[in-house]
Coordinates of C-alpha atoms in Angstrom, one line a residue:
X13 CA 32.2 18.6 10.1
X14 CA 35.5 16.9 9.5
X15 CA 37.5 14.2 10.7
X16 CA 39.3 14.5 13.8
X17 CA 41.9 12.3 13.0
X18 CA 45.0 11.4 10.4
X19 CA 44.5 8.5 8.2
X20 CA 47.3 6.7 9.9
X21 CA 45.3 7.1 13.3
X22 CA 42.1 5.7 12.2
X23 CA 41.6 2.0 11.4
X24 CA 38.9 -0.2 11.5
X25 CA 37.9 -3.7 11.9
X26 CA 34.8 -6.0 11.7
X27 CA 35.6 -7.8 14.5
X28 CA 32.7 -7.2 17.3
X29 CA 30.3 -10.1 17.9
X30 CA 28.3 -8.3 20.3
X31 CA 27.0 -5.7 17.9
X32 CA 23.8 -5.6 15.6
X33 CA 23.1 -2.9 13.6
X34 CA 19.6 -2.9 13.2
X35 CA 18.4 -3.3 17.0
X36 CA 14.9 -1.8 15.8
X37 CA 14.0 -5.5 14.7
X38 CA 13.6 -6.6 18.3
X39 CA 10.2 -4.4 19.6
X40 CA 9.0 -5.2 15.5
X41 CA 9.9 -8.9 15.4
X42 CA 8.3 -8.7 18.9
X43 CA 5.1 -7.1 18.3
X44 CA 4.9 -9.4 14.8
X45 CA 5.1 -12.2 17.0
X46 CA 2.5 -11.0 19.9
X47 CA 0.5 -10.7 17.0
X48 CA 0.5 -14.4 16.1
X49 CA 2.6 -14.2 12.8
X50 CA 4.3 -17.5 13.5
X51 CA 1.3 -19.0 14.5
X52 CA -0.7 -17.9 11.5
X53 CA 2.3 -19.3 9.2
X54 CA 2.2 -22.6 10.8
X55 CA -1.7 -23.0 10.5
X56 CA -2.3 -22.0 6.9
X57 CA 1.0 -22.4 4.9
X58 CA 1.7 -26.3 4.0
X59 CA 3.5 -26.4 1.2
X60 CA 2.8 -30.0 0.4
X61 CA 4.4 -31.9 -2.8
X62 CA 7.8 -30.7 -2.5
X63 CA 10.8 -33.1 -1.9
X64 CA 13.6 -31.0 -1.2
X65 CA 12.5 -29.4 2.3
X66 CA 11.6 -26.4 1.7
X67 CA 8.3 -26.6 3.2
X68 CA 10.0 -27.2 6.5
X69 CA 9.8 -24.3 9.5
X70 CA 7.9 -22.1 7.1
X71 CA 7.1 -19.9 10.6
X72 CA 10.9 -19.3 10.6
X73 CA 11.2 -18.7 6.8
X74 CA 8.3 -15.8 6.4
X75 CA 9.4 -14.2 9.5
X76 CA 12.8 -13.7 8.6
X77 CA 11.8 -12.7 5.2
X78 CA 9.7 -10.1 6.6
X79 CA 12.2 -8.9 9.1
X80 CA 15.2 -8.8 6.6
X81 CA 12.2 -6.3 4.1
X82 CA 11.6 -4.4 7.4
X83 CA 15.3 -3.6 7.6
X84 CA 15.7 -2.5 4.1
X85 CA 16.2 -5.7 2.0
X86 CA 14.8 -5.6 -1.4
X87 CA 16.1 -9.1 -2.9
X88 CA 16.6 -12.1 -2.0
X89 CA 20.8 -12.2 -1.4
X90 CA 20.2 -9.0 0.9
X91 CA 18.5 -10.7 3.3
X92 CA 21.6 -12.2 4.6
X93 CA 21.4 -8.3 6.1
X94 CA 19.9 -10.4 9.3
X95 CA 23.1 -12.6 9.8
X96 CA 25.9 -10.3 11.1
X97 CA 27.2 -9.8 15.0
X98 CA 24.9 -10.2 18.0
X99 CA 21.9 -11.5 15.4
X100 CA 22.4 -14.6 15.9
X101 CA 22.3 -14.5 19.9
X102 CA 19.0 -11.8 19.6
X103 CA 17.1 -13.7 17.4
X104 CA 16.8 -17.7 16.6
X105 CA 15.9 -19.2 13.5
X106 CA 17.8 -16.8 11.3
X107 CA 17.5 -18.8 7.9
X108 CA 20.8 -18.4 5.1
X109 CA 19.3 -16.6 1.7
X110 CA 19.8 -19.5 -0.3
X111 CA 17.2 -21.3 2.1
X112 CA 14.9 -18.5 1.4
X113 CA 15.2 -18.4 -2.0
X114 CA 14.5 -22.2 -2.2
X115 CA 11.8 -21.7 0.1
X116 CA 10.0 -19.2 -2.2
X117 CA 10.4 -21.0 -5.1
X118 CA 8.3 -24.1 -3.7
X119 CA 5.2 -21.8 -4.2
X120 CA 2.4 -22.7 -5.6
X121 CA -0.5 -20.9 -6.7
X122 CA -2.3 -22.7 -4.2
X123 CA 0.6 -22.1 -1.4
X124 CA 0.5 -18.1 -2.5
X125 CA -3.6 -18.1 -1.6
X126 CA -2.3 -19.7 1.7
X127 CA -0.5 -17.1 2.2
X128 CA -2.9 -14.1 1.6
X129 CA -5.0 -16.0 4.1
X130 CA -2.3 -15.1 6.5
X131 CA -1.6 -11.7 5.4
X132 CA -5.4 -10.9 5.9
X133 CA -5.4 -12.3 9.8
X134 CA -2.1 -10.8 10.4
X135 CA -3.6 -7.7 9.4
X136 CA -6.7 -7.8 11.9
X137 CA -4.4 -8.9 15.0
X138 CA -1.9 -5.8 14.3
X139 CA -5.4 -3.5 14.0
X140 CA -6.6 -4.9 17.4
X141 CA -3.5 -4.7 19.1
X142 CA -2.7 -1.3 17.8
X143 CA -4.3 2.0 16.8
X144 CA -3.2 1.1 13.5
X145 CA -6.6 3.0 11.5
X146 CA -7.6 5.3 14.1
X147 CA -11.7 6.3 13.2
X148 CA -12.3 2.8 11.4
X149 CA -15.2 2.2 13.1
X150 CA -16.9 5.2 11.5
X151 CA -15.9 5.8 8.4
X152 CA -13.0 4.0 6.5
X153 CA -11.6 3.6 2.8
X154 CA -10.4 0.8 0.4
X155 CA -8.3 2.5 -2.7
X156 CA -7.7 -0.2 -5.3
X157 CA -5.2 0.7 -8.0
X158 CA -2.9 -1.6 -10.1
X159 CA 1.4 -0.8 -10.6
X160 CA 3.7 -2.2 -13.3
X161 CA 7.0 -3.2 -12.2
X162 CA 9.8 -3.5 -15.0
X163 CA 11.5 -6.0 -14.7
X164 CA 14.7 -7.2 -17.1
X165 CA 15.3 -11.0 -16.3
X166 CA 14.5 -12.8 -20.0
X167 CA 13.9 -15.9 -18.1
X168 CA 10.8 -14.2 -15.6
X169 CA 7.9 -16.1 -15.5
X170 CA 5.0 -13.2 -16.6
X171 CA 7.3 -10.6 -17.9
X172 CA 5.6 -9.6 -21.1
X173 CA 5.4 -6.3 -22.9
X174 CA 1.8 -4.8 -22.0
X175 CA 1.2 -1.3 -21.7
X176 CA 4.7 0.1 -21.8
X177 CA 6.3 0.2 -25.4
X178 CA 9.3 -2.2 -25.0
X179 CA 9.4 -2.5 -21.8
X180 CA 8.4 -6.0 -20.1
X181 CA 6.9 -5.8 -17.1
X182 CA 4.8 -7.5 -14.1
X183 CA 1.2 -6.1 -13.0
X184 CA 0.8 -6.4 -9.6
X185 CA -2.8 -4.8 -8.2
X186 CA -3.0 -3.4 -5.1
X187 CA -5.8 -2.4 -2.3
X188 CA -5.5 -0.6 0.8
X189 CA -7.6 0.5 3.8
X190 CA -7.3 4.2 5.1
X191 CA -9.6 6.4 7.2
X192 CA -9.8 10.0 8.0
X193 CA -7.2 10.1 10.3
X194 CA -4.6 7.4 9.4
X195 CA -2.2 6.6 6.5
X196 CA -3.1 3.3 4.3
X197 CA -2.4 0.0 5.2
X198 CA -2.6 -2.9 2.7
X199 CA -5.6 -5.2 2.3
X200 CA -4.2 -7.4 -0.3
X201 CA -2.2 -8.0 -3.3
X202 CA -1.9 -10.3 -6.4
X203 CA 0.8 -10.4 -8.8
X204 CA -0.5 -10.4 -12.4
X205 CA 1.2 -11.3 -16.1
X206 CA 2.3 -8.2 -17.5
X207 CA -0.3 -7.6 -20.2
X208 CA -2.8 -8.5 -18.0
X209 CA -5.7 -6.1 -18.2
X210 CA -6.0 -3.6 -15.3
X211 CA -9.5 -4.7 -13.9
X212 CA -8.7 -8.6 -14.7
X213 CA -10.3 -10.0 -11.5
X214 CA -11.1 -7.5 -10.1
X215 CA -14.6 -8.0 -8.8
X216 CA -13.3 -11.3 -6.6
X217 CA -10.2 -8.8 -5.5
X218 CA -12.7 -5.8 -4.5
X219 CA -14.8 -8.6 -2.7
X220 CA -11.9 -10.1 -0.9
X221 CA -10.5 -6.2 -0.1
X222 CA -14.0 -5.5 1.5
X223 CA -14.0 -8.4 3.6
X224 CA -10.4 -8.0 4.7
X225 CA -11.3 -4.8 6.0
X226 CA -14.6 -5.6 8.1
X227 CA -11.8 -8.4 9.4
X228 CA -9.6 -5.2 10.4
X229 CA -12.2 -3.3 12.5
X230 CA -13.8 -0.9 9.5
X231 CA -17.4 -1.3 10.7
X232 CA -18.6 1.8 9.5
X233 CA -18.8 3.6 6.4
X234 CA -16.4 1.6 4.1
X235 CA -16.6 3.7 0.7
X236 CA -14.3 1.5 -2.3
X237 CA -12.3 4.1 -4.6
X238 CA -10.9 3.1 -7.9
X239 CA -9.8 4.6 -11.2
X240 CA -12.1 4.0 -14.2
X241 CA -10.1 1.2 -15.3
X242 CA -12.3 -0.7 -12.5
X243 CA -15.6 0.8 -13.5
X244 CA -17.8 -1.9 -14.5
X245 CA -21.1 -3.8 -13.2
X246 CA -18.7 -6.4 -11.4
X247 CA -17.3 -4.1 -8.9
X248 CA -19.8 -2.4 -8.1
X249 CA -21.9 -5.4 -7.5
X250 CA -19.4 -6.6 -5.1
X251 CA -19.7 -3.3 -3.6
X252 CA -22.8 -3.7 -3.0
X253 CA -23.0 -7.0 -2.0
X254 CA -20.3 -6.1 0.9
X255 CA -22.6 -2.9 2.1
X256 CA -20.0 -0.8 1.3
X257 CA -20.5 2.1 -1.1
X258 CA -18.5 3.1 -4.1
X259 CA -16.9 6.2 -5.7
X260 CA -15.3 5.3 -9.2
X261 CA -13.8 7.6 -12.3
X262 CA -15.6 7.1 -15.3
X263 CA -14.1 8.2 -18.1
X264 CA -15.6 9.7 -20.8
X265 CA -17.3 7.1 -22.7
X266 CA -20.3 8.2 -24.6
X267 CA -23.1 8.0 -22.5
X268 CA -20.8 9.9 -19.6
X269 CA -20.7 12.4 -22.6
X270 CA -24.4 13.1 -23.4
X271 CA -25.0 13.1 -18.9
X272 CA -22.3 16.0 -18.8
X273 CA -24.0 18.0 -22.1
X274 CA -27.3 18.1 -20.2
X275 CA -26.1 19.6 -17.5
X276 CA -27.2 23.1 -17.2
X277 CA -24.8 26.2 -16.8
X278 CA -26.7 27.2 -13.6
X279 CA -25.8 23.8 -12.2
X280 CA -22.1 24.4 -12.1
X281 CA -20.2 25.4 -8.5
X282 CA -17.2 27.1 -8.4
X283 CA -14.3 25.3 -6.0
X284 CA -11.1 26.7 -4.5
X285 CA -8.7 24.4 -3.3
X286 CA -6.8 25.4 -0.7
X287 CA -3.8 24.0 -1.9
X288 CA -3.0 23.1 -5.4
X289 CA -3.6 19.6 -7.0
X290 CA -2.4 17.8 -9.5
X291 CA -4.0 17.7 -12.7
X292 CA -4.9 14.0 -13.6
X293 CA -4.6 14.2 -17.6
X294 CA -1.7 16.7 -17.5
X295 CA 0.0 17.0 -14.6
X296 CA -0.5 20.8 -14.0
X297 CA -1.7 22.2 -10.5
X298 CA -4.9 23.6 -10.3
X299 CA -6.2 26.1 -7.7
X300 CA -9.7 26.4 -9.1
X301 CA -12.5 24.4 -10.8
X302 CA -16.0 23.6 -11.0
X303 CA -18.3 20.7 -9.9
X304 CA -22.0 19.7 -10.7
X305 CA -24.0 16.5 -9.9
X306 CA -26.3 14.2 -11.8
X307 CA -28.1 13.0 -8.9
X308 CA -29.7 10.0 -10.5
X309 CA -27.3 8.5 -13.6
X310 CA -28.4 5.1 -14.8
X311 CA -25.3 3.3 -15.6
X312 CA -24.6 0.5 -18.2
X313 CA -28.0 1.1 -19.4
X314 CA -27.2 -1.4 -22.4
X315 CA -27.0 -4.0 -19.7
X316 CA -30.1 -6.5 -18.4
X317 CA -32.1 -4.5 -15.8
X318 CA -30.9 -6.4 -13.0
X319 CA -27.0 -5.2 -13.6
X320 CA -27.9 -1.4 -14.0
X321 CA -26.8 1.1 -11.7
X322 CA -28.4 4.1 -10.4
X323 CA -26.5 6.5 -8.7
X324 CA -24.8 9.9 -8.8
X325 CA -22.8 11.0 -11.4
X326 CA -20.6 14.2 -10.0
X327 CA -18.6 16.3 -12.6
X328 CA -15.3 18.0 -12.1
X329 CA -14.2 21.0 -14.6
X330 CA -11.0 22.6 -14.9
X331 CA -10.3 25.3 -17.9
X332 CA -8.6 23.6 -20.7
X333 CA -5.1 25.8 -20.6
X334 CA -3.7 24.6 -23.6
X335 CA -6.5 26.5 -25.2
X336 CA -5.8 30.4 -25.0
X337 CA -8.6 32.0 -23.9
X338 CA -8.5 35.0 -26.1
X339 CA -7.8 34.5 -30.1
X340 CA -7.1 37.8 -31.8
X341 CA -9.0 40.8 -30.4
X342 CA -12.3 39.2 -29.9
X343 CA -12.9 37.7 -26.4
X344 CA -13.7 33.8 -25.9
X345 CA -17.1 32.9 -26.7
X346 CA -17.1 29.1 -25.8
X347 CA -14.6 28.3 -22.9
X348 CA -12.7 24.9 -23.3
X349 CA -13.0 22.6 -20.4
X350 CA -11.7 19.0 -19.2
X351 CA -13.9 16.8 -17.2
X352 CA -13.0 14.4 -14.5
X353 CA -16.6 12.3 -13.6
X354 CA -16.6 9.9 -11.3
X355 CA -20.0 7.6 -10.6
X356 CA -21.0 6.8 -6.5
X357 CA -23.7 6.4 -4.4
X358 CA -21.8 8.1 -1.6
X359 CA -23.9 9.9 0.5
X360 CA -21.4 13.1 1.2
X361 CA -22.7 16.0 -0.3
X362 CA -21.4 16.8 -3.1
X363 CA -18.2 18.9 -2.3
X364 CA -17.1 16.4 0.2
X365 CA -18.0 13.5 -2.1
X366 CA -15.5 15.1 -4.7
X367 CA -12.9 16.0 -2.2
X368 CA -12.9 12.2 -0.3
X369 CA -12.9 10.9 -4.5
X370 CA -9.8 12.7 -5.3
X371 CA -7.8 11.4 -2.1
X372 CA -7.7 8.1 -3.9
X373 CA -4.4 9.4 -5.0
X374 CA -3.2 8.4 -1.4
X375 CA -2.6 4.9 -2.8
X376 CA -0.1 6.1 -5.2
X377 CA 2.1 6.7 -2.2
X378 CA 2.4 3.0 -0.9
X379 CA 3.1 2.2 -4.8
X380 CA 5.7 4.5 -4.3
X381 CA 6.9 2.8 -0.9
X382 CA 7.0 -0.3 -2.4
X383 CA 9.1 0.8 -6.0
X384 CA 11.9 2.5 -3.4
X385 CA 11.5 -0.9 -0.8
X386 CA 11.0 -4.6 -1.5
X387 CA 9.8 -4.1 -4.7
X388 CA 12.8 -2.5 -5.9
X389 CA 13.0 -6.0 -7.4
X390 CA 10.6 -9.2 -8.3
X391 CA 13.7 -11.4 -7.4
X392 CA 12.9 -14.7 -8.8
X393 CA 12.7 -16.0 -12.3
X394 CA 9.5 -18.3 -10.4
X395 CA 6.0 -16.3 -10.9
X396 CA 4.6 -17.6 -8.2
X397 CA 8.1 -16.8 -5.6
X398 CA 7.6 -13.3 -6.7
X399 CA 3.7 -13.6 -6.0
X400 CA 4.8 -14.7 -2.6
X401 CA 7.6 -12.0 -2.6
X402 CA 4.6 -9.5 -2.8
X403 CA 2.4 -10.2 -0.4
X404 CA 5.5 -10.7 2.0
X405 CA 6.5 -7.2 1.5
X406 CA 2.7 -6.3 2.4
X407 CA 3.1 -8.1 5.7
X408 CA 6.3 -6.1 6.5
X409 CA 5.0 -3.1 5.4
X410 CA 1.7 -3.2 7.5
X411 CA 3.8 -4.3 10.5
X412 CA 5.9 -1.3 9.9
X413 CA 2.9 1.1 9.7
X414 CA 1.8 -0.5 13.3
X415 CA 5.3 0.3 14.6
X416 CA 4.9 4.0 13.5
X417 CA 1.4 3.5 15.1
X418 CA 2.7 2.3 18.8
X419 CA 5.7 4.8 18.9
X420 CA 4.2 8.3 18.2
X421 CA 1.7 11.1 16.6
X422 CA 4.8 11.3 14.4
X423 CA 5.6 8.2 12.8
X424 CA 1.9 7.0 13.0
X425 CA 2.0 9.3 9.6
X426 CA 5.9 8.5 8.6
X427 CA 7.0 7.3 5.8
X428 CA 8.5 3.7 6.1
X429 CA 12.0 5.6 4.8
X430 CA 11.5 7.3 7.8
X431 CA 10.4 4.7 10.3
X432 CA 13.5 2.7 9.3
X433 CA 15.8 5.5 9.6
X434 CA 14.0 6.6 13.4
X435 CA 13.3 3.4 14.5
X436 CA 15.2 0.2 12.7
X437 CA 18.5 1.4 11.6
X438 CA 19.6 1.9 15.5
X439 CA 23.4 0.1 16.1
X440 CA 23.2 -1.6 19.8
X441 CA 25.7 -3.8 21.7
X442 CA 24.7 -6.9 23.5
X443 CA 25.6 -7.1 27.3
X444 CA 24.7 -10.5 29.4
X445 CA 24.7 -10.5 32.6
X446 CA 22.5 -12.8 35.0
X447 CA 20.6 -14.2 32.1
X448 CA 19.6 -11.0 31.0
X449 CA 20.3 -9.2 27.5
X450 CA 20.4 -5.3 27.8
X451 CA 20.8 -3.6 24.3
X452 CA 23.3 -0.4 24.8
X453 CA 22.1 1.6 22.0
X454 CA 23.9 5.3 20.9
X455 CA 23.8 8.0 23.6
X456 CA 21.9 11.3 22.3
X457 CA 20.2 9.5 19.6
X458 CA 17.6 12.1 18.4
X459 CA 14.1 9.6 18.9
X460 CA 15.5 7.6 22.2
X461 CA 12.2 8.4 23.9
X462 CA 10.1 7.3 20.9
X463 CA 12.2 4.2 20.3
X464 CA 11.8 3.4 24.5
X465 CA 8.6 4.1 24.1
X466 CA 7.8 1.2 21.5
X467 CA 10.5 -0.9 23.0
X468 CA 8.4 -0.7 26.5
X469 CA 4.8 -0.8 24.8
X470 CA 5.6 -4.3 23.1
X471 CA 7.3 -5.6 26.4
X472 CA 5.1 -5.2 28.6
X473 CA 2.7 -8.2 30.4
X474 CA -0.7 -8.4 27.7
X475 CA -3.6 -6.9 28.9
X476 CA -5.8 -9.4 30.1
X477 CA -8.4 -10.4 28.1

């Protein structure tokens, strides 16, 4: 491809008012608001005790925050993304950045649990309204995982060097909701100092990320997946407090040692995957390993009665490759292994159980999707604007997931790169004409139908109730 023209016939000018370049924000903004995203904002966020008005039209504030993250913004000065041609006439109550930036930094730690309030309804109206997680209602998972975020502001509120050498950082911990059949949505979110400790709260967040998703329609099998830095009495009690079963790593502390010892050769099931994984520790794919059970483990034994666990304790094995399996002429006598156990009362058998265990690495995705999004950047030097900031970008990013849900078999599985590039980044031009606004959007444009398709679903009259 080339350009058709000579520099000295090609010019260009900004100079078009009835243009937007992000016409996708009209069925999204639109569903959002069937959805009762204004509404929700206006019942539950007061932020009270500030003089400056920030507090004021907080509805119009959070809903252009999470329309400007939906089209790409990943700071506070690029939301000013929504103010440009036809915007204005589309949409009302377009706020300036600096208005959003004050308004962020009026949070409190009280005004940022106001807000996961509304996160957690706005999350059970987009389920209802769309086939957001497809199967919930029999068998559903919550993946809970924890994400440092550098960040190089000297002035950050939280930024401390934690886990990383030299490197300050915020914690922010994650959980998200999947089933069978759909990709993960988010359940909730709370930003964290940087050398926070990974399961810091993490009972009350497991509790909260169980309940959220009952709220969002999982009224099945809800099974709670979690790396061993959450494995402790706490969460599992609130597992089982919620009804939900769980399925946690272990590690190899002592005890996990002596279980896996006992185990007898005979005991041991060879696995083939059918397509290679990733190795936890190193990295390396793996096509085979093997997998035995401990059907009754007692866990934290050194505990009082009433906090011990008994459930099963299933054993991955992979052979240890950076141990050669022959030395000299003589054949291996003792073949080096690594185990991966995980602890839950799942009641899969045991193949299953370990496959469903390992897709807890489906969370690392939306921590990905959030690095390469809105959390390119914790924006404010305020704590609690960035805690605020966070849970935001998980309202934008679940509505965006619904989108992908309304539109098609495709982009119900889409990445939000993807969603944006199909569905949001679409350049229209306003017409008026008898009161009416028709958006002329680019002929041939490769997902028209699927765009009409979403644009028609979220106009249409509401199904009666």
């Amino acid at each position: 491809m080339q350009v058709s023209h000579t520099p000295a016939a090609v010019s260009a000018a900004f100079d078009d008012p009835n243009l937007i370049a992000h016409a996708g924000l009209v069925p999204v903004m639109r569903l959002a608001e069937r959805c009762g995203l204004p509404r929700l904002v206006t019942e539950k966020v007061k932020l009270t005790g500030v003089t400056n008005g920030a507090g004021a039209a907080a509805d119009a504030k959070v809903t252009s925050i999470v329309a400007g993250m939906v089209a790409g913004a990943d700071s506070i000065d690029d939301l000013d993304v929504l103010r440009h041609g036809a915007m204005p006439t589309m949409f009302g109550g377009i706020r300036a950045p600096s208005t959003l930036g004050t308004f962020l930094r009026a949070f409190t730690h009280g005004h940022a649990l106001q807000l996961h309030a509304v996160h957690r309804r706005f999350l059970g109206a987009l389920a209802a309204h769309t086939p957001l997680l497809p199967g919930a209602d029999q068998m559903a998972f919550i993946d809970v995982d924890s994400t440092h975020k550098r960040v190089y502001g000297r002035t950050k509120q939280g930024a401390e060097y934690g886990r990383f050498k030299g490197i300050r950082t915020l914690h922010p911990l994650l959980a998200t909701i999947c089933t069978p059949q759909s990709r993960p949505v988010i359940a909730g979110v709370r930003m964290r100092r940087g050398k926070a400790a990974d399961s810091r709260g993490a009972p009350k967040f497991v509790s909260e990320a169980l309940a959220t998703a009952a709220e969002a329609g999982c009224t099945g099998t809800r099974i709670l997946r979690a790396d061993s830095q959450f494995y402790n009495a706490g969460v599992i009690a609130a597992c089982r407090r919620a009804g939900a079963h769980f399925s946690i790593t272990t590690g190899m502390n002592p005890s996990i040692k002596r279980a896996i010892l006992a185990i007898p050769d005979q005991a041991w099931r060879q696995i083939t995957y059918p397509t290679a994984v990733p190795d936890p520790e190193t990295g390396e794919l793996i096509s085979d390993a093997e997998v035995a059970e401990i059907p009754a483990h007692t866990a934290f034994a050194s505990r009082k009665k009433t906090e011990r666990v008994t459930a099963r304790l299933i054993v991955r094995r992979v052979r240890d490759l950076a141990k050669p399996a022959v030395v000299g002429e003589q054949g291996e006598l003792f073949p080096a292994w690594r185990y991966h156990p995980f602890f839950t009362d799942n009641p899969a058998p045991t193949l299953q159980a370990e496959r469903e265990h390992r897709h807890h690495a489906v969370i690392e995705q939306v921590i990905a999707d959030s690095k390469a999004s809105a959390m390119a950047h914790l924006p404010s030097a305020h704590f609690h604007a960035n805690a605020a900031w966070l849970t935001l970008w998980a309202m934008a990013y679940n509505l965006l997931r619904a989108t992908g849900a309304l539109t098609s078999a495709f982009h119900a599985k889409a990445t939000t790169a993807t969603l944006r590039a199909h569905l949001i980044h679409v350049p229209a031009r306003l017409a008026r004409s008898a009161r009416r606004i028709t958006l002329h959007l680019p002929h041939n444009w490769r997902w028209q139908h699927a765009w009409t398709h979403l644009f028609d679903t979220v106009h249409a009259p509401p199904e009666p109730g």
